[in-house]
Amino acid sequence: MAAATATATVQAQPGLDAREWDEAAYRRGILRERDLSCRTLFRAVFYDQRDEPDPDVLLAAASSDGSLASFSLSSCIASSASAHAAPQLAAAALVDPVCIVQAHSGPVYDAKFYNDPIQPLLFSCGDDGHIRGWRWHEMQSCLLPLSLQGDHVEPILDLVNPQHEGPWGARSPIPENNAIAISKQDGSLFAAAGDACAYCWDVESGKCKMTFKGHTDYLHSIAVREANHQVVTGSEDGTARIWDCRSGKCTQTIRPVQNKKFEGSWVGCIAIDASESWLACGTSCGISVWSLLSNECIFNADCGAPVQDLLFDKNQMAAVAGHGGLVDVISGFGSHLCAFRCRGLDR
């Protein structure tokens, strides 16, 4: 009798009829939800469009699934507003990118723009040890539907980290690239790698010009101080180092964590202000700000958690990437413009 009642209930609700069950759609939905729940966006950066009369603000996001995606901020704000207007939906709307490419075979840790006036490039780096350059306008003019995107755009530059030779001629694995920085002054690209070295690449020739060697552990971050021909690196060894780009020598070692309580701390992120006079270091336990003119620490604060990213304020917008494929966009005045979930590659 109970079985007959259950059968009648299923027949009364067509949505539960097993004959209409779409196993493939169900599987795709489960995989998509799993992807969104565990995917991390490691970087979200804005494209500077000062020369265009009325530009839509565009940004690029680097993801742990190996994808690199571009977004229209106006579309993201509109989708976010719709999500807030409908209580049954998640607060952060799932937004379709303008373009999405399979940039790397592992997580993409960083992305930076090279704002050439004729051919702007978007550089990405990741766990596979590659640095790749993409034509930004080619990514923005894509007419293919999202389902056909991923491998439709080819990088115009592909740089691979050196493999160091060890005992008996054995070669090490290709070290991952954790951060990149660009010098507009001489067309150089700098990479912070997992083998405790930083590398300087020539964008035009694609050749490695210099290796900065001196850290004793994994590099997390890198920044350029162009006026002084210097590059600054932050490492797992707890130090930040300033290097001379002409000689490749370390000119100064900064130890942001002086407290013995945090002796095992690392430098996870660094930032240099527009005047290139101040250096901010984010560590596993706090933030310190240093004068690059006097080589003194002028501010130090402990934090309850590791500092993931730092940015000096220029009264512009900030894009904060994070866990679950989320991006928050915040104006220079502190107002929250939108939050959206970045769609990944459906593979």
Tab-separated table of C-alpha atoms in Angstrom:
chain	number	residue	atom	x	y	z
A	1	MET	CA	0.000	0.000	0.000
A	2	ALA	CA	2.848	2.399	0.923
A	3	ALA	CA	4.609	1.627	-2.378
A	4	ALA	CA	1.474	2.413	-4.339
A	5	THR	CA	1.124	5.750	-2.536
A	6	ALA	CA	4.749	6.659	-3.292
A	7	THR	CA	4.257	5.802	-6.978
A	8	ALA	CA	1.173	7.987	-7.142
A	9	THR	CA	3.087	10.873	-5.551
A	10	VAL	CA	5.874	10.634	-8.141
A	11	GLN	CA	3.327	10.540	-10.971
A	12	ALA	CA	1.607	13.614	-9.537
A	13	GLN	CA	4.900	15.544	-9.687
A	14	PRO	CA	6.281	15.459	-13.246
A	15	GLY	CA	9.563	16.991	-12.091
A	16	LEU	CA	10.332	13.795	-10.171
A	17	ASP	CA	9.469	11.451	-13.049
A	18	ALA	CA	12.536	9.273	-13.621
A	19	ARG	CA	11.752	9.145	-17.329
A	20	GLU	CA	12.634	12.883	-17.560
A	21	TRP	CA	15.840	12.538	-15.591
A	22	ASP	CA	18.878	14.159	-17.274
A	23	GLU	CA	21.892	12.392	-15.791
A	24	ALA	CA	24.402	14.469	-17.786
A	25	ALA	CA	22.891	17.773	-16.585
A	26	TYR	CA	22.822	16.513	-13.003
A	27	ARG	CA	26.491	15.510	-13.228
A	28	ARG	CA	27.461	18.902	-14.694
A	29	GLY	CA	25.607	20.686	-11.903
A	30	ILE	CA	27.333	18.665	-9.192
A	31	LEU	CA	30.764	19.262	-10.728
A	32	ARG	CA	30.066	22.985	-11.118
A	33	GLU	CA	29.012	23.355	-7.483
A	34	ARG	CA	32.064	21.408	-6.334
A	35	ASP	CA	34.297	23.599	-8.474
A	36	LEU	CA	32.811	26.812	-7.095
A	37	SER	CA	33.059	25.652	-3.494
A	38	CYS	CA	36.762	24.794	-3.636
A	39	ARG	CA	38.154	27.082	-6.361
A	40	THR	CA	40.315	30.046	-5.361
A	41	LEU	CA	40.941	33.234	-7.312
A	42	PHE	CA	44.521	34.203	-6.556
A	43	ARG	CA	44.535	37.575	-8.322
A	44	ALA	CA	42.107	40.103	-9.798
A	45	VAL	CA	43.608	43.051	-11.690
A	46	PHE	CA	42.150	46.041	-13.550
A	47	TYR	CA	43.015	47.032	-17.103
A	48	ASP	CA	43.951	50.704	-17.373
A	49	GLN	CA	42.030	52.317	-20.265
A	50	ARG	CA	42.892	55.998	-19.816
A	51	ASP	CA	43.124	56.698	-23.545
A	52	GLU	CA	39.591	55.555	-24.338
A	53	PRO	CA	36.821	58.219	-24.122
A	54	ASP	CA	34.151	56.265	-22.204
A	55	PRO	CA	35.600	52.884	-21.304
A	56	ASP	CA	33.878	50.066	-19.511
A	57	VAL	CA	36.097	49.050	-16.615
A	58	LEU	CA	37.544	45.622	-17.308
A	59	LEU	CA	39.333	43.221	-15.018
A	60	ALA	CA	41.080	39.876	-15.265
A	61	ALA	CA	40.966	37.047	-12.718
A	62	ALA	CA	43.530	34.257	-12.206
A	63	SER	CA	42.101	30.993	-10.874
A	64	SER	CA	43.210	27.782	-9.188
A	65	ASP	CA	41.656	25.745	-12.021
A	66	GLY	CA	44.265	27.098	-14.445
A	67	SER	CA	41.923	29.545	-16.140
A	68	LEU	CA	42.374	33.228	-16.900
A	69	ALA	CA	39.160	35.182	-17.422
A	70	SER	CA	38.228	38.760	-18.339
A	71	PHE	CA	35.118	40.528	-17.035
A	72	SER	CA	33.116	43.679	-17.724
A	73	LEU	CA	32.622	45.509	-14.434
A	74	SER	CA	29.303	47.052	-15.533
A	75	SER	CA	27.919	43.551	-16.195
A	76	CYS	CA	29.208	42.342	-12.830
A	77	ILE	CA	27.549	45.248	-10.992
A	78	ALA	CA	24.254	44.637	-12.819
A	79	SER	CA	24.326	40.921	-11.983
A	80	SER	CA	25.226	41.640	-8.370
A	81	ALA	CA	22.293	44.066	-8.065
A	82	SER	CA	19.921	41.435	-9.468
A	83	ALA	CA	21.188	38.867	-6.982
A	84	HIS	CA	20.570	41.219	-4.050
A	85	ALA	CA	17.083	41.982	-5.342
A	86	ALA	CA	16.141	38.301	-5.338
A	87	PRO	CA	16.415	36.859	-1.784
A	88	GLN	CA	16.288	33.267	-2.989
A	89	LEU	CA	19.551	33.712	-4.910
A	90	ALA	CA	23.045	33.786	-3.465
A	91	ALA	CA	24.337	37.256	-2.621
A	92	ALA	CA	27.171	36.865	-5.126
A	93	ALA	CA	25.843	36.264	-8.631
A	94	LEU	CA	27.544	33.798	-10.972
A	95	VAL	CA	28.835	36.017	-13.772
A	96	ASP	CA	29.862	34.916	-17.257
A	97	PRO	CA	33.244	36.265	-18.374
A	98	VAL	CA	33.805	38.068	-21.653
A	99	CYS	CA	36.511	35.531	-22.388
A	100	ILE	CA	38.047	32.570	-20.555
A	101	VAL	CA	41.181	30.653	-21.519
A	102	GLN	CA	42.969	27.595	-20.189
A	103	ALA	CA	46.108	29.545	-19.357
A	104	HIS	CA	48.089	26.973	-17.367
A	105	SER	CA	48.047	23.269	-16.532
A	106	GLY	CA	47.975	24.095	-12.808
A	107	PRO	CA	46.770	27.017	-10.651
A	108	VAL	CA	47.344	30.554	-11.972
A	109	TYR	CA	48.955	32.510	-9.139
A	110	ASP	CA	49.364	35.984	-10.637
A	111	ALA	CA	48.433	38.204	-13.575
A	112	LYS	CA	49.801	41.580	-14.643
A	113	PHE	CA	49.104	43.962	-17.532
A	114	TYR	CA	51.796	45.226	-19.876
A	115	ASN	CA	50.148	48.393	-21.145
A	116	ASP	CA	51.737	48.767	-24.538
A	117	PRO	CA	49.730	51.480	-26.395
A	118	ILE	CA	49.624	49.433	-29.614
A	119	GLN	CA	49.300	45.905	-28.270
A	120	PRO	CA	48.465	45.618	-24.551
A	121	LEU	CA	49.360	42.234	-23.102
A	122	LEU	CA	48.115	40.290	-20.120
A	123	PHE	CA	50.795	38.139	-18.489
A	124	SER	CA	49.988	35.155	-16.296
A	125	CYS	CA	52.142	32.797	-14.261
A	126	GLY	CA	51.458	29.640	-12.339
A	127	ASP	CA	52.274	26.325	-10.792
A	128	ASP	CA	53.489	24.800	-14.067
A	129	GLY	CA	56.563	27.072	-14.159
A	130	HIS	CA	55.396	28.987	-17.239
A	131	ILE	CA	54.871	32.700	-17.785
A	132	ARG	CA	52.544	33.372	-20.693
A	133	GLY	CA	51.617	36.568	-22.529
A	134	TRP	CA	48.155	37.054	-24.039
A	135	ARG	CA	46.871	39.685	-26.469
A	136	TRP	CA	44.326	41.560	-24.383
A	137	HIS	CA	42.347	42.887	-27.367
A	138	GLU	CA	42.115	39.345	-28.759
A	139	MET	CA	40.609	38.180	-25.482
A	140	GLN	CA	38.108	41.068	-25.493
A	141	SER	CA	36.968	40.580	-29.098
A	142	CYS	CA	36.103	36.896	-28.726
A	143	LEU	CA	32.770	36.013	-30.394
A	144	LEU	CA	32.700	32.318	-29.508
A	145	PRO	CA	30.147	31.084	-26.955
A	146	LEU	CA	31.576	30.174	-23.547
A	147	SER	CA	31.079	26.461	-24.203
A	148	LEU	CA	33.644	26.639	-27.047
A	149	GLN	CA	36.173	28.809	-25.238
A	150	GLY	CA	39.239	27.645	-23.351
A	151	ASP	CA	41.773	26.699	-26.016
A	152	HIS	CA	40.675	29.194	-28.686
A	153	VAL	CA	43.332	31.828	-27.822
A	154	GLU	CA	47.050	31.079	-28.105
A	155	PRO	CA	49.669	32.900	-26.010
A	156	ILE	CA	52.122	35.012	-27.984
A	157	LEU	CA	54.856	34.481	-25.411
A	158	ASP	CA	55.693	31.405	-23.338
A	159	LEU	CA	58.607	31.602	-20.907
A	160	VAL	CA	59.731	28.579	-18.889
A	161	ASN	CA	61.789	28.779	-15.698
A	162	PRO	CA	65.308	27.312	-15.811
A	163	GLN	CA	65.912	23.871	-14.344
A	164	HIS	CA	68.992	23.857	-12.143
A	165	GLU	CA	71.512	21.040	-12.458
A	166	GLY	CA	72.250	19.097	-9.301
A	167	PRO	CA	74.621	16.254	-8.368
A	168	TRP	CA	75.498	13.801	-11.150
A	169	GLY	CA	73.911	16.092	-13.720
A	170	ALA	CA	70.351	15.527	-12.466
A	171	ARG	CA	68.017	18.387	-13.350
A	172	SER	CA	65.522	19.789	-10.867
A	173	PRO	CA	61.789	20.067	-11.597
A	174	ILE	CA	60.602	23.289	-13.214
A	175	PRO	CA	59.967	25.662	-10.281
A	176	GLU	CA	56.571	27.318	-10.036
A	177	ASN	CA	56.084	31.067	-10.540
A	178	ASN	CA	54.269	32.643	-7.598
A	179	ALA	CA	54.298	36.319	-8.584
A	180	ILE	CA	55.341	38.574	-11.451
A	181	ALA	CA	56.155	42.276	-11.818
A	182	ILE	CA	56.740	44.380	-14.923
A	183	SER	CA	59.189	47.208	-15.551
A	184	LYS	CA	57.711	49.591	-18.119
A	185	GLN	CA	61.045	51.392	-18.247
A	186	ASP	CA	63.009	48.726	-20.109
A	187	GLY	CA	60.400	46.090	-21.044
A	188	SER	CA	61.496	43.563	-18.434
A	189	LEU	CA	59.371	41.018	-16.623
A	190	PHE	CA	60.395	39.752	-13.166
A	191	ALA	CA	59.242	36.470	-11.643
A	192	ALA	CA	59.378	35.159	-8.070
A	193	ALA	CA	59.852	31.391	-8.190
A	194	GLY	CA	59.593	28.422	-5.879
A	195	ASP	CA	63.310	27.575	-6.144
A	196	ALA	CA	64.197	30.628	-3.965
A	197	CYS	CA	65.319	32.570	-7.056
A	198	ALA	CA	63.892	35.538	-8.926
A	199	TYR	CA	64.298	35.842	-12.682
A	200	CYS	CA	64.405	38.799	-15.067
A	201	TRP	CA	63.039	38.186	-18.573
A	202	ASP	CA	63.244	40.362	-21.654
A	203	VAL	CA	59.712	40.659	-23.070
A	204	GLU	CA	60.893	41.323	-26.650
A	205	SER	CA	63.387	38.471	-27.001
A	206	GLY	CA	61.851	36.057	-24.466
A	207	LYS	CA	65.278	35.421	-22.926
A	208	CYS	CA	66.199	35.243	-19.243
A	209	LYS	CA	68.532	38.204	-18.629
A	210	MET	CA	69.390	37.724	-14.960
A	211	THR	CA	68.916	35.465	-11.939
A	212	PHE	CA	68.647	36.936	-8.438
A	213	LYS	CA	69.950	34.331	-6.013
A	214	GLY	CA	70.305	34.755	-2.249
A	215	HIS	CA	67.060	33.798	-0.508
A	216	THR	CA	67.101	30.484	1.322
A	217	ASP	CA	63.472	29.518	0.688
A	218	TYR	CA	60.461	29.786	-1.650
A	219	LEU	CA	59.614	33.273	-3.005
A	220	HIS	CA	56.074	34.568	-2.525
A	221	SER	CA	56.138	38.100	-3.997
A	222	ILE	CA	58.033	40.586	-6.138
A	223	ALA	CA	57.807	44.328	-6.933
A	224	VAL	CA	59.767	46.758	-9.113
A	225	ARG	CA	61.315	50.066	-7.994
A	226	GLU	CA	61.950	51.511	-11.433
A	227	ALA	CA	63.528	54.865	-10.575
A	228	ASN	CA	66.365	53.153	-8.715
A	229	HIS	CA	66.656	50.146	-11.059
A	230	GLN	CA	65.764	47.819	-8.206
A	231	VAL	CA	63.510	44.842	-7.602
A	232	VAL	CA	62.175	43.761	-4.191
A	233	THR	CA	61.345	40.143	-3.267
A	234	GLY	CA	59.526	38.564	-0.316
A	235	SER	CA	60.285	35.020	0.806
A	236	GLU	CA	59.329	32.098	2.987
A	237	ASP	CA	62.653	32.639	4.760
A	238	GLY	CA	61.104	35.648	6.558
A	239	THR	CA	63.008	38.362	4.706
A	240	ALA	CA	62.447	40.885	1.952
A	241	ARG	CA	65.471	41.634	-0.218
A	242	ILE	CA	66.273	44.620	-2.427
A	243	TRP	CA	68.280	43.799	-5.556
A	244	ASP	CA	70.206	45.933	-8.036
A	245	CYS	CA	68.841	45.104	-11.502
A	246	ARG	CA	72.120	46.056	-13.190
A	247	SER	CA	74.439	43.845	-11.155
A	248	GLY	CA	72.012	41.235	-9.807
A	249	LYS	CA	73.397	41.767	-6.302
A	250	CYS	CA	71.357	42.033	-3.098
A	251	THR	CA	71.867	45.545	-1.678
A	252	GLN	CA	69.678	45.253	1.424
A	253	THR	CA	67.964	42.586	3.506
A	254	ILE	CA	64.828	43.600	5.427
A	255	ARG	CA	63.546	41.528	8.336
A	256	PRO	CA	59.918	42.616	8.899
A	257	VAL	CA	59.395	40.286	11.868
A	258	GLN	CA	61.632	41.225	14.803
A	259	ASN	CA	59.474	39.607	17.486
A	260	LYS	CA	60.963	36.290	18.621
A	261	LYS	CA	57.430	34.982	19.099
A	262	PHE	CA	56.970	35.001	15.302
A	263	GLU	CA	60.432	33.743	14.393
A	264	GLY	CA	59.098	31.326	11.747
A	265	SER	CA	57.126	34.016	9.915
A	266	TRP	CA	57.278	34.475	6.146
A	267	VAL	CA	56.860	37.499	3.852
A	268	GLY	CA	53.787	36.709	1.761
A	269	CYS	CA	53.238	40.002	-0.078
A	270	ILE	CA	54.928	43.347	-0.685
A	271	ALA	CA	53.889	46.681	-2.199
A	272	ILE	CA	55.728	49.858	-3.212
A	273	ASP	CA	53.914	53.219	-3.298
A	274	ALA	CA	53.725	55.501	-6.356
A	275	SER	CA	56.623	57.674	-5.154
A	276	GLU	CA	58.722	54.515	-4.635
A	277	SER	CA	59.709	55.805	-1.187
A	278	TRP	CA	57.769	53.330	0.934
A	279	LEU	CA	57.719	49.540	1.111
A	280	ALA	CA	54.906	47.607	2.794
A	281	CYS	CA	55.488	43.986	3.814
A	282	GLY	CA	52.657	41.598	4.664
A	283	THR	CA	53.748	38.594	6.696
A	284	SER	CA	52.200	35.527	8.266
A	285	CYS	CA	51.583	37.557	11.423
A	286	GLY	CA	51.290	41.245	10.514
A	287	ILE	CA	52.160	44.308	8.422
A	288	SER	CA	55.211	46.566	8.465
A	289	VAL	CA	55.946	49.714	6.450
A	290	TRP	CA	59.524	50.750	5.691
A	291	SER	CA	61.088	53.969	4.457
A	292	LEU	CA	63.244	53.113	1.463
A	293	LEU	CA	65.064	56.432	1.888
A	294	SER	CA	66.194	55.909	5.495
A	295	ASN	CA	65.936	52.073	5.555
A	296	GLU	CA	63.897	52.251	8.764
A	297	CYS	CA	60.644	50.609	9.841
A	298	ILE	CA	58.110	53.357	10.564
A	299	PHE	CA	55.055	51.196	11.242
A	300	ASN	CA	54.516	47.682	12.523
A	301	ALA	CA	51.260	45.934	13.429
A	302	ASP	CA	50.447	42.357	14.394
A	303	CYS	CA	47.476	40.699	12.691
A	304	GLY	CA	45.399	37.693	13.655
A	305	ALA	CA	45.941	35.937	10.330
A	306	PRO	CA	48.427	35.881	7.418
A	307	VAL	CA	48.282	38.957	5.153
A	308	GLN	CA	47.476	37.769	1.616
A	309	ASP	CA	47.803	40.979	-0.415
A	310	LEU	CA	48.731	44.658	-0.041
A	311	LEU	CA	47.951	47.713	-2.143
A	312	PHE	CA	48.801	51.387	-1.726
A	313	ASP	CA	45.680	53.520	-2.179
A	314	LYS	CA	45.496	55.780	-5.252
A	315	ASN	CA	41.818	56.660	-4.791
A	316	GLN	CA	40.947	53.948	-7.270
A	317	MET	CA	39.010	50.714	-7.114
A	318	ALA	CA	40.402	47.557	-5.579
A	319	ALA	CA	39.572	44.029	-6.692
A	320	VAL	CA	39.949	41.384	-3.996
A	321	ALA	CA	40.079	37.794	-5.192
A	322	GLY	CA	39.349	34.918	-2.876
A	323	HIS	CA	38.108	31.432	-2.009
A	324	GLY	CA	35.044	29.956	-3.711
A	325	GLY	CA	35.669	31.840	-6.969
A	326	LEU	CA	34.591	35.145	-5.390
A	327	VAL	CA	35.648	38.664	-6.391
A	328	ASP	CA	34.751	41.771	-4.381
A	329	VAL	CA	35.130	45.182	-6.034
A	330	ILE	CA	35.553	48.159	-3.688
A	331	SER	CA	35.806	51.847	-4.618
A	332	GLY	CA	38.540	54.150	-3.371
A	333	PHE	CA	35.970	55.750	-1.055
A	334	GLY	CA	35.325	52.453	0.682
A	335	SER	CA	31.938	51.610	-0.843
A	336	HIS	CA	31.296	48.024	-1.903
A	337	LEU	CA	30.399	48.106	-5.617
A	338	CYS	CA	29.690	44.426	-6.198
A	339	ALA	CA	30.564	40.826	-5.410
A	340	PHE	CA	30.389	38.087	-8.019
A	341	ARG	CA	31.337	34.475	-8.520
A	342	CYS	CA	33.702	33.810	-11.386
A	343	ARG	CA	32.559	31.010	-13.674
A	344	GLY	CA	35.274	28.448	-14.378
A	345	LEU	CA	36.047	26.149	-17.260
A	346	ASP	CA	33.311	23.499	-17.512
A	347	ARG	CA	35.389	20.459	-18.371
